[in-house]
Amino acid sequence: MKVRTENGEKDIRAVWFEDGKVVMIDQRRLPHELVFVSFDRYEDVAESIRNMTTRGAPSIGATAAYGMCLAALSGCDLEEAAKVTKSARPTANDLFYAVDHMLNELSKGIDPIVAADAYAQSMVDKCTSIGEFGGPLIKDGFKVMTHCNAGALATVDVGTALAPIRKAKTDGKKFFVYASETRPRLQGMQLTAWELNQEGIDHAIIPDGSSGHFIREGVDIIIVGADRIAANGDFANKIGTFEKAVLAKEFGVPFYVAAPISTFDFNTPTGKDIVIENRSEEEVTMIGDVRISPVGSPALNPAFDMTPAKYVTGFITEKGILKPEEISKVRE
Ligand code: MRU
């Protein structure tokens, strides 16, 4: 992704491996500061996933792959490292996919750094293909809505939902993006808007509760990412996705889910079987160190919701755009 720094424009990734360490953007500090942190123990890498230093399903997967790489280089028990890494967050399928992939590669004697780098690069290539397939869905003059951050930060580079948006921009189209703020962690406001800004893409941040208002006024397409897609096409994504999908159907707006095949979980039959992560009350009741709710009022904080397949117009994958009933074709 292109970022503007004091020393000019730079091309960086969300996570990579350098000098024996996993280096990543600390996404909790954006958009205020672009700060990089690095770890040389797999336990700390798992913690960086849990505390959302890095986040977004494909970036979580790549980070986990690098964590497994560190475990292998340090001669740690790989089964234990896999267990610790997989326990960092429950919903994103890519986390489990990446750890199993690394266990398999390492069991074949493949060099840990080569295997993890190849995994991260494959994510970037898949996202580039998602952009190629999804870009043509965005026409000149379109109003595009997205939710949370399914951009380069969430996917090592390029993005899933933001890949077609980046491609449409590269192709010279003029369009406008609504980025919903995404309470409580504000990935839409702080990360998607930051990426769109860096790329000079015309956009506005909207409050989560205003989606219905803008969809009725005239959104042409909604594109979101996914954390896990069940075998029947039901999918989990950031809390707030479900109501956008229902509203899209009500107002005849095409609703697309952009995700690599690593996000599909064919062992989970339906969305009801997807484990939804519940995070701390403080993410809802506090902003930074300041409490914004009455003491004594509890808060509920499901990080994701489940959208049934019937609301999905298509899944934009690295293998093409698939209707929900077609996804079994890409089972690996
Ligand atoms: O809790 P997060 O920030 O990891 O959740 C991220 C999302 O829900 C994204 O929309 C999803 O992972 C797709 S990322 C390409």
CSV table of C-alpha atoms and ligand atoms in Angstrom, one decimal:
chain,number,residue,atom,x,y,z
A,1,MET,CA,0.0,0.0,0.0
A,2,LYS,CA,1.2,3.5,-0.7
A,3,VAL,CA,1.6,5.7,2.3
A,4,ARG,CA,2.7,9.3,2.5
A,5,THR,CA,5.6,9.9,5.0
A,6,GLU,CA,7.8,12.9,5.8
A,7,ASN,CA,10.3,11.3,3.4
A,8,GLY,CA,7.9,11.0,0.5
A,9,GLU,CA,5.6,8.2,-0.7
A,10,LYS,CA,6.5,4.6,0.5
A,11,ASP,CA,5.2,1.2,-0.4
A,12,ILE,CA,4.6,-0.9,2.7
A,13,ARG,CA,2.8,-4.0,3.9
A,14,ALA,CA,0.8,-4.6,7.0
A,15,VAL,CA,3.2,-7.3,8.2
A,16,TRP,CA,6.5,-8.8,7.1
A,17,PHE,CA,9.6,-10.7,8.3
A,18,GLU,CA,12.9,-8.9,8.7
A,19,ASP,CA,16.2,-9.7,10.5
A,20,GLY,CA,14.7,-12.6,12.5
A,21,LYS,CA,11.6,-10.6,13.6
A,22,VAL,CA,8.0,-10.2,12.6
A,23,VAL,CA,7.4,-6.6,11.9
A,24,MET,CA,3.9,-5.1,11.7
A,25,ILE,CA,2.1,-1.8,11.6
A,26,ASP,CA,0.5,-1.1,15.0
A,27,GLN,CA,-3.0,-0.6,13.7
A,28,ARG,CA,-4.2,0.6,17.1
A,29,ARG,CA,-2.3,3.8,16.6
A,30,LEU,CA,-3.6,4.7,13.2
A,31,PRO,CA,-4.6,7.2,11.9
A,32,HIS,CA,-2.6,9.4,14.3
A,33,GLU,CA,0.8,7.7,14.0
A,34,LEU,CA,2.3,5.2,11.6
A,35,VAL,CA,4.3,3.1,14.0
A,36,PHE,CA,5.9,-0.3,13.4
A,37,VAL,CA,6.4,-2.9,16.1
A,38,SER,CA,8.4,-6.2,16.0
A,39,PHE,CA,8.5,-9.5,17.8
A,40,ASP,CA,10.8,-12.4,18.0
A,41,ARG,CA,8.7,-14.8,20.1
A,42,TYR,CA,5.7,-16.6,18.7
A,43,GLU,CA,3.9,-16.0,22.0
A,44,ASP,CA,4.1,-12.2,21.4
A,45,VAL,CA,3.0,-12.6,17.9
A,46,ALA,CA,-0.1,-14.4,19.1
A,47,GLU,CA,-0.7,-11.6,21.6
A,48,SER,CA,-0.5,-9.0,18.8
A,49,ILE,CA,-3.4,-10.8,17.1
A,50,ARG,CA,-5.4,-11.0,20.3
A,51,ASN,CA,-4.9,-7.4,21.2
A,52,MET,CA,-5.5,-6.3,17.6
A,53,THR,CA,-2.1,-4.7,17.0
A,54,THR,CA,-2.8,-6.5,13.7
A,55,ARG,CA,-6.2,-7.5,12.6
A,56,GLY,CA,-8.4,-8.4,9.6
A,57,ALA,CA,-8.7,-12.1,8.6
A,58,PRO,CA,-6.0,-12.4,5.9
A,59,SER,CA,-3.5,-10.2,7.9
A,60,ILE,CA,-4.2,-12.3,11.0
A,61,GLY,CA,-3.5,-15.4,8.9
A,62,ALA,CA,-0.2,-14.0,7.6
A,63,THR,CA,0.8,-12.9,11.1
A,64,ALA,CA,0.1,-16.3,12.4
A,65,ALA,CA,2.2,-17.9,9.6
A,66,TYR,CA,5.1,-15.7,10.7
A,67,GLY,CA,4.5,-16.6,14.3
A,68,MET,CA,4.8,-20.3,13.4
A,69,CYS,CA,7.9,-19.4,11.4
A,70,LEU,CA,9.4,-17.9,14.6
A,71,ALA,CA,8.4,-21.0,16.6
A,72,ALA,CA,10.2,-23.2,14.1
A,73,LEU,CA,13.3,-21.1,14.0
A,74,SER,CA,13.5,-21.1,17.8
A,75,GLY,CA,13.0,-24.9,18.0
A,76,CYS,CA,9.7,-24.6,19.9
A,77,ASP,CA,7.2,-27.3,20.2
A,78,LEU,CA,5.2,-26.7,17.0
A,79,GLU,CA,2.0,-28.3,18.2
A,80,GLU,CA,2.0,-26.1,21.3
A,81,ALA,CA,2.8,-23.0,19.1
A,82,ALA,CA,-0.1,-23.9,16.9
A,83,LYS,CA,-2.5,-24.2,19.9
A,84,VAL,CA,-1.4,-20.9,21.4
A,85,THR,CA,-1.6,-19.1,18.0
A,86,LYS,CA,-5.0,-20.5,17.2
A,87,SER,CA,-6.4,-19.4,20.6
A,88,ALA,CA,-5.7,-15.8,19.8
A,89,ARG,CA,-9.1,-15.1,18.2
A,90,PRO,CA,-11.9,-17.5,17.3
A,91,THR,CA,-13.8,-16.2,14.3
A,92,ALA,CA,-11.4,-15.5,11.4
A,93,ASN,CA,-10.9,-18.7,9.4
A,94,ASP,CA,-7.6,-17.5,8.0
A,95,LEU,CA,-6.0,-17.9,11.4
A,96,PHE,CA,-6.7,-21.6,11.5
A,97,TYR,CA,-6.0,-22.1,7.8
A,98,ALA,CA,-2.6,-20.4,8.0
A,99,VAL,CA,-1.4,-22.3,11.1
A,100,ASP,CA,-2.4,-25.6,9.5
A,101,HIS,CA,-0.8,-24.6,6.3
A,102,MET,CA,2.5,-23.8,8.1
A,103,LEU,CA,2.4,-27.1,10.0
A,104,ASN,CA,2.1,-28.9,6.7
A,105,GLU,CA,4.9,-26.9,5.0
A,106,LEU,CA,7.2,-27.3,8.0
A,107,SER,CA,6.5,-31.1,8.2
A,108,LYS,CA,7.8,-31.3,4.6
A,109,GLY,CA,11.0,-29.6,5.6
A,110,ILE,CA,10.4,-26.3,3.8
A,111,ASP,CA,12.4,-23.4,5.3
A,112,PRO,CA,10.2,-21.5,7.8
A,113,ILE,CA,10.9,-18.1,6.4
A,114,VAL,CA,10.4,-19.2,2.8
A,115,ALA,CA,7.1,-20.9,3.8
A,116,ALA,CA,5.8,-17.8,5.7
A,117,ASP,CA,6.9,-15.3,3.1
A,118,ALA,CA,5.2,-17.4,0.4
A,119,TYR,CA,2.0,-17.5,2.5
A,120,ALA,CA,2.0,-13.7,2.8
A,121,GLN,CA,2.8,-13.2,-0.8
A,122,SER,CA,0.0,-15.6,-1.9
A,123,MET,CA,-2.4,-13.4,0.1
A,124,VAL,CA,-1.3,-10.3,-1.8
A,125,ASP,CA,-1.6,-12.2,-5.1
A,126,LYS,CA,-5.1,-13.4,-4.2
A,127,CYS,CA,-6.2,-9.9,-3.3
A,128,THR,CA,-4.8,-8.5,-6.6
A,129,SER,CA,-7.0,-11.1,-8.4
A,130,ILE,CA,-10.0,-10.1,-6.3
A,131,GLY,CA,-9.4,-6.6,-7.5
A,132,GLU,CA,-9.2,-7.7,-11.1
A,133,PHE,CA,-12.5,-9.6,-10.8
A,134,GLY,CA,-14.3,-7.0,-8.6
A,135,GLY,CA,-13.1,-3.8,-10.2
A,136,PRO,CA,-15.5,-3.9,-13.2
A,137,LEU,CA,-18.4,-4.1,-10.8
A,138,ILE,CA,-17.7,-0.4,-10.0
A,139,LYS,CA,-18.9,1.9,-12.7
A,140,ASP,CA,-18.2,5.6,-13.3
A,141,GLY,CA,-20.3,7.8,-11.0
A,142,PHE,CA,-21.0,4.9,-8.5
A,143,LYS,CA,-21.6,5.4,-4.8
A,144,VAL,CA,-19.9,2.4,-3.1
A,145,MET,CA,-20.5,1.5,0.6
A,146,THR,CA,-18.1,-0.6,2.7
A,147,HIS,CA,-17.9,-1.5,6.4
A,148,CYS,CA,-15.0,-2.1,8.8
A,149,ASN,CA,-11.6,-2.3,7.2
A,150,ALA,CA,-11.1,-4.9,4.5
A,151,GLY,CA,-8.2,-3.0,3.0
A,152,ALA,CA,-4.4,-3.5,2.7
A,153,LEU,CA,-4.1,-3.3,6.5
A,154,ALA,CA,-6.4,-6.2,6.9
A,155,THR,CA,-4.8,-8.4,4.2
A,156,VAL,CA,-1.0,-7.8,4.1
A,157,ASP,CA,-1.6,-5.5,1.1
A,158,VAL,CA,-4.2,-4.5,-1.5
A,159,GLY,CA,-7.3,-5.6,0.5
A,160,THR,CA,-10.3,-7.7,-0.2
A,161,ALA,CA,-13.3,-5.2,-0.2
A,162,LEU,CA,-10.9,-2.4,-1.0
A,163,ALA,CA,-9.2,-4.3,-3.9
A,164,PRO,CA,-12.0,-3.6,-6.4
A,165,ILE,CA,-12.1,0.0,-5.2
A,166,ARG,CA,-8.3,0.3,-5.7
A,167,LYS,CA,-8.6,-1.2,-9.1
A,168,ALA,CA,-11.5,1.1,-10.2
A,169,LYS,CA,-9.4,4.0,-9.1
A,170,THR,CA,-6.4,2.8,-11.1
A,171,ASP,CA,-8.7,2.4,-14.1
A,172,GLY,CA,-9.5,6.1,-13.8
A,173,LYS,CA,-13.1,5.8,-12.7
A,174,LYS,CA,-14.7,8.5,-10.7
A,175,PHE,CA,-16.8,7.2,-7.8
A,176,PHE,CA,-17.5,7.9,-4.1
A,177,VAL,CA,-17.0,5.6,-1.1
A,178,TYR,CA,-19.1,5.6,2.2
A,179,ALA,CA,-16.9,4.1,5.0
A,180,SER,CA,-19.0,3.3,8.0
A,181,GLU,CA,-17.2,4.1,11.2
A,182,THR,CA,-17.5,0.6,12.8
A,183,ARG,CA,-18.1,1.0,16.5
A,184,PRO,CA,-16.6,0.2,18.8
A,185,ARG,CA,-13.1,-0.3,17.4
A,186,LEU,CA,-13.6,2.2,14.6
A,187,GLN,CA,-11.8,0.3,11.9
A,188,GLY,CA,-13.9,2.0,9.2
A,189,MET,CA,-13.2,5.5,10.5
A,190,GLN,CA,-9.6,5.0,11.5
A,191,LEU,CA,-8.3,2.5,9.0
A,192,THR,CA,-10.4,2.4,5.9
A,193,ALA,CA,-10.6,6.2,5.8
A,194,TRP,CA,-6.8,6.4,6.3
A,195,GLU,CA,-6.2,4.0,3.4
A,196,LEU,CA,-8.6,5.9,1.1
A,197,ASN,CA,-7.0,9.1,2.1
A,198,GLN,CA,-3.5,7.8,1.3
A,199,GLU,CA,-4.7,6.7,-2.1
A,200,GLY,CA,-6.6,9.9,-2.9
A,201,ILE,CA,-10.0,8.1,-3.2
A,202,ASP,CA,-13.1,10.3,-2.8
A,203,HIS,CA,-14.9,9.2,0.4
A,204,ALA,CA,-16.7,10.1,3.6
A,205,ILE,CA,-17.0,8.5,7.0
A,206,ILE,CA,-20.6,7.8,8.0
A,207,PRO,CA,-21.9,6.9,11.4
A,208,ASP,CA,-22.9,3.2,11.6
A,209,GLY,CA,-26.5,4.1,12.3
A,210,SER,CA,-26.8,6.1,9.1
A,211,SER,CA,-26.4,3.2,6.6
A,212,GLY,CA,-30.1,2.9,6.0
A,213,HIS,CA,-30.4,6.6,5.3
A,214,PHE,CA,-27.7,6.5,2.7
A,215,ILE,CA,-28.7,3.2,1.1
A,216,ARG,CA,-32.3,4.6,0.6
A,217,GLU,CA,-30.8,7.8,-0.8
A,218,GLY,CA,-28.9,5.8,-3.4
A,219,VAL,CA,-25.9,3.5,-2.9
A,220,ASP,CA,-25.0,1.6,-6.1
A,221,ILE,CA,-23.0,-1.3,-4.6
A,222,ILE,CA,-22.0,-2.6,-1.2
A,223,ILE,CA,-18.7,-4.5,-0.9
A,224,VAL,CA,-17.6,-5.9,2.5
A,225,GLY,CA,-15.0,-8.5,3.6
A,226,ALA,CA,-15.5,-11.6,5.6
A,227,ASP,CA,-14.0,-13.4,8.5
A,228,ARG,CA,-15.5,-16.8,7.9
A,229,ILE,CA,-17.8,-18.1,5.2
A,230,ALA,CA,-19.7,-21.3,6.0
A,231,ALA,CA,-20.3,-24.1,3.4
A,232,ASN,CA,-23.8,-22.8,2.6
A,233,GLY,CA,-22.6,-19.2,2.0
A,234,ASP,CA,-23.7,-17.7,5.3
A,235,PHE,CA,-20.8,-15.6,6.5
A,236,ALA,CA,-19.4,-13.7,9.6
A,237,ASN,CA,-18.1,-10.2,9.2
A,238,LYS,CA,-17.7,-7.2,11.5
A,239,ILE,CA,-20.7,-6.3,13.6
A,240,GLY,CA,-23.0,-4.1,11.6
A,241,THR,CA,-22.6,-6.0,8.3
A,242,PHE,CA,-25.9,-7.9,8.7
A,243,GLU,CA,-28.2,-4.9,8.7
A,244,LYS,CA,-26.5,-3.4,5.7
A,245,ALA,CA,-27.1,-6.7,3.8
A,246,VAL,CA,-30.8,-6.7,4.8
A,247,LEU,CA,-31.2,-3.1,3.8
A,248,ALA,CA,-29.4,-3.7,0.5
A,249,LYS,CA,-32.0,-6.4,-0.4
A,250,GLU,CA,-34.9,-4.1,0.6
A,251,PHE,CA,-33.6,-1.4,-1.7
A,252,GLY,CA,-32.3,-3.6,-4.5
A,253,VAL,CA,-28.6,-2.7,-4.0
A,254,PRO,CA,-26.1,-5.4,-5.0
A,255,PHE,CA,-24.3,-6.8,-2.0
A,256,TYR,CA,-20.9,-8.4,-2.5
A,257,VAL,CA,-18.5,-10.2,-0.2
A,258,ALA,CA,-14.8,-10.0,-1.2
A,259,ALA,CA,-12.7,-12.8,0.3
A,260,PRO,CA,-9.9,-15.2,-0.6
A,261,ILE,CA,-10.7,-19.0,-0.5
A,262,SER,CA,-8.7,-19.2,2.8
A,263,THR,CA,-11.7,-17.5,4.4
A,264,PHE,CA,-14.1,-20.2,3.3
A,265,ASP,CA,-14.7,-22.9,5.9
A,266,PHE,CA,-16.3,-25.9,4.3
A,267,ASN,CA,-16.3,-27.8,7.6
A,268,THR,CA,-18.8,-25.4,9.1
A,269,PRO,CA,-22.1,-26.2,7.5
A,270,THR,CA,-24.0,-23.0,8.2
A,271,GLY,CA,-23.6,-19.5,9.7
A,272,LYS,CA,-25.3,-20.7,13.0
A,273,ASP,CA,-22.2,-22.9,13.6
A,274,ILE,CA,-19.7,-20.0,13.3
A,275,VAL,CA,-18.2,-19.0,16.7
A,276,ILE,CA,-18.7,-15.2,17.2
A,277,GLU,CA,-16.1,-13.6,19.3
A,278,ASN,CA,-17.3,-11.5,22.3
A,279,ARG,CA,-14.8,-8.8,23.3
A,280,SER,CA,-14.5,-6.7,26.4
A,281,GLU,CA,-17.2,-4.3,27.7
A,282,GLU,CA,-14.6,-1.6,27.9
A,283,GLU,CA,-14.3,-1.4,24.1
A,284,VAL,CA,-17.9,-0.2,24.1
A,285,THR,CA,-18.0,1.8,27.4
A,286,MET,CA,-14.7,3.6,27.1
A,287,ILE,CA,-13.0,5.8,24.6
A,288,GLY,CA,-9.3,5.6,25.4
A,289,ASP,CA,-9.1,6.1,29.1
A,290,VAL,CA,-12.4,8.0,29.3
A,291,ARG,CA,-15.6,6.2,30.4
A,292,ILE,CA,-18.5,7.4,28.2
A,293,SER,CA,-21.3,5.3,29.7
A,294,PRO,CA,-23.0,5.4,33.1
A,295,VAL,CA,-21.2,3.3,35.8
A,296,GLY,CA,-23.4,0.3,36.5
A,297,SER,CA,-24.7,-0.1,32.9
A,298,PRO,CA,-23.2,-3.2,31.4
A,299,ALA,CA,-22.3,-3.5,27.7
A,300,LEU,CA,-22.4,-6.3,25.2
A,301,ASN,CA,-19.7,-6.5,22.5
A,302,PRO,CA,-20.1,-9.1,19.8
A,303,ALA,CA,-17.2,-8.4,17.4
A,304,PHE,CA,-19.0,-10.0,14.4
A,305,ASP,CA,-22.4,-10.8,13.1
A,306,MET,CA,-23.7,-13.5,10.8
A,307,THR,CA,-25.3,-12.7,7.5
A,308,PRO,CA,-27.3,-15.4,5.8
A,309,ALA,CA,-26.3,-16.4,2.2
A,310,LYS,CA,-29.7,-15.2,0.8
A,311,TYR,CA,-28.5,-11.6,1.1
A,312,VAL,CA,-25.3,-12.1,-0.9
A,313,THR,CA,-25.3,-11.2,-4.6
A,314,GLY,CA,-21.9,-12.7,-5.0
A,315,PHE,CA,-18.5,-13.6,-3.4
A,316,ILE,CA,-15.6,-11.9,-5.1
A,317,THR,CA,-12.7,-14.4,-4.8
A,318,GLU,CA,-9.3,-14.9,-6.5
A,319,LYS,CA,-11.0,-17.5,-8.7
A,320,GLY,CA,-13.8,-15.3,-9.9
A,321,ILE,CA,-17.2,-14.1,-8.7
A,322,LEU,CA,-19.4,-16.9,-7.3
A,323,LYS,CA,-23.1,-17.0,-6.3
A,324,PRO,CA,-23.6,-18.5,-2.8
A,325,GLU,CA,-24.9,-21.7,-4.4
A,326,GLU,CA,-21.6,-22.0,-6.5
A,327,ILE,CA,-19.1,-21.8,-3.7
A,328,SER,CA,-18.5,-25.5,-3.3
A,329,LYS,CA,-16.7,-25.3,-6.7
A,330,VAL,CA,-13.7,-23.7,-5.0
A,331,ARG,CA,-13.4,-26.2,-2.2
A,332,GLU,CA,-9.6,-26.9,-1.9
B,1,MRU,O1,-12.0,-7.5,14.3
B,1,MRU,P1,-11.3,-7.2,13.0
B,1,MRU,O2,-10.9,-5.8,12.8
B,1,MRU,O3,-10.2,-8.3,12.8
B,1,MRU,O4,-12.4,-7.6,11.9
B,1,MRU,C1,-12.1,-7.4,10.6
B,1,MRU,C2,-13.3,-7.6,9.7
B,1,MRU,O5,-14.4,-7.9,10.1
B,1,MRU,C3,-13.0,-7.4,8.3
B,1,MRU,O6,-14.1,-6.9,7.6
B,1,MRU,C4,-12.8,-8.9,7.8
B,1,MRU,O7,-11.7,-9.5,8.5
B,1,MRU,C5,-12.3,-8.9,6.4
B,1,MRU,S1,-10.7,-8.4,6.4
B,1,MRU,C6,-10.2,-8.5,4.8
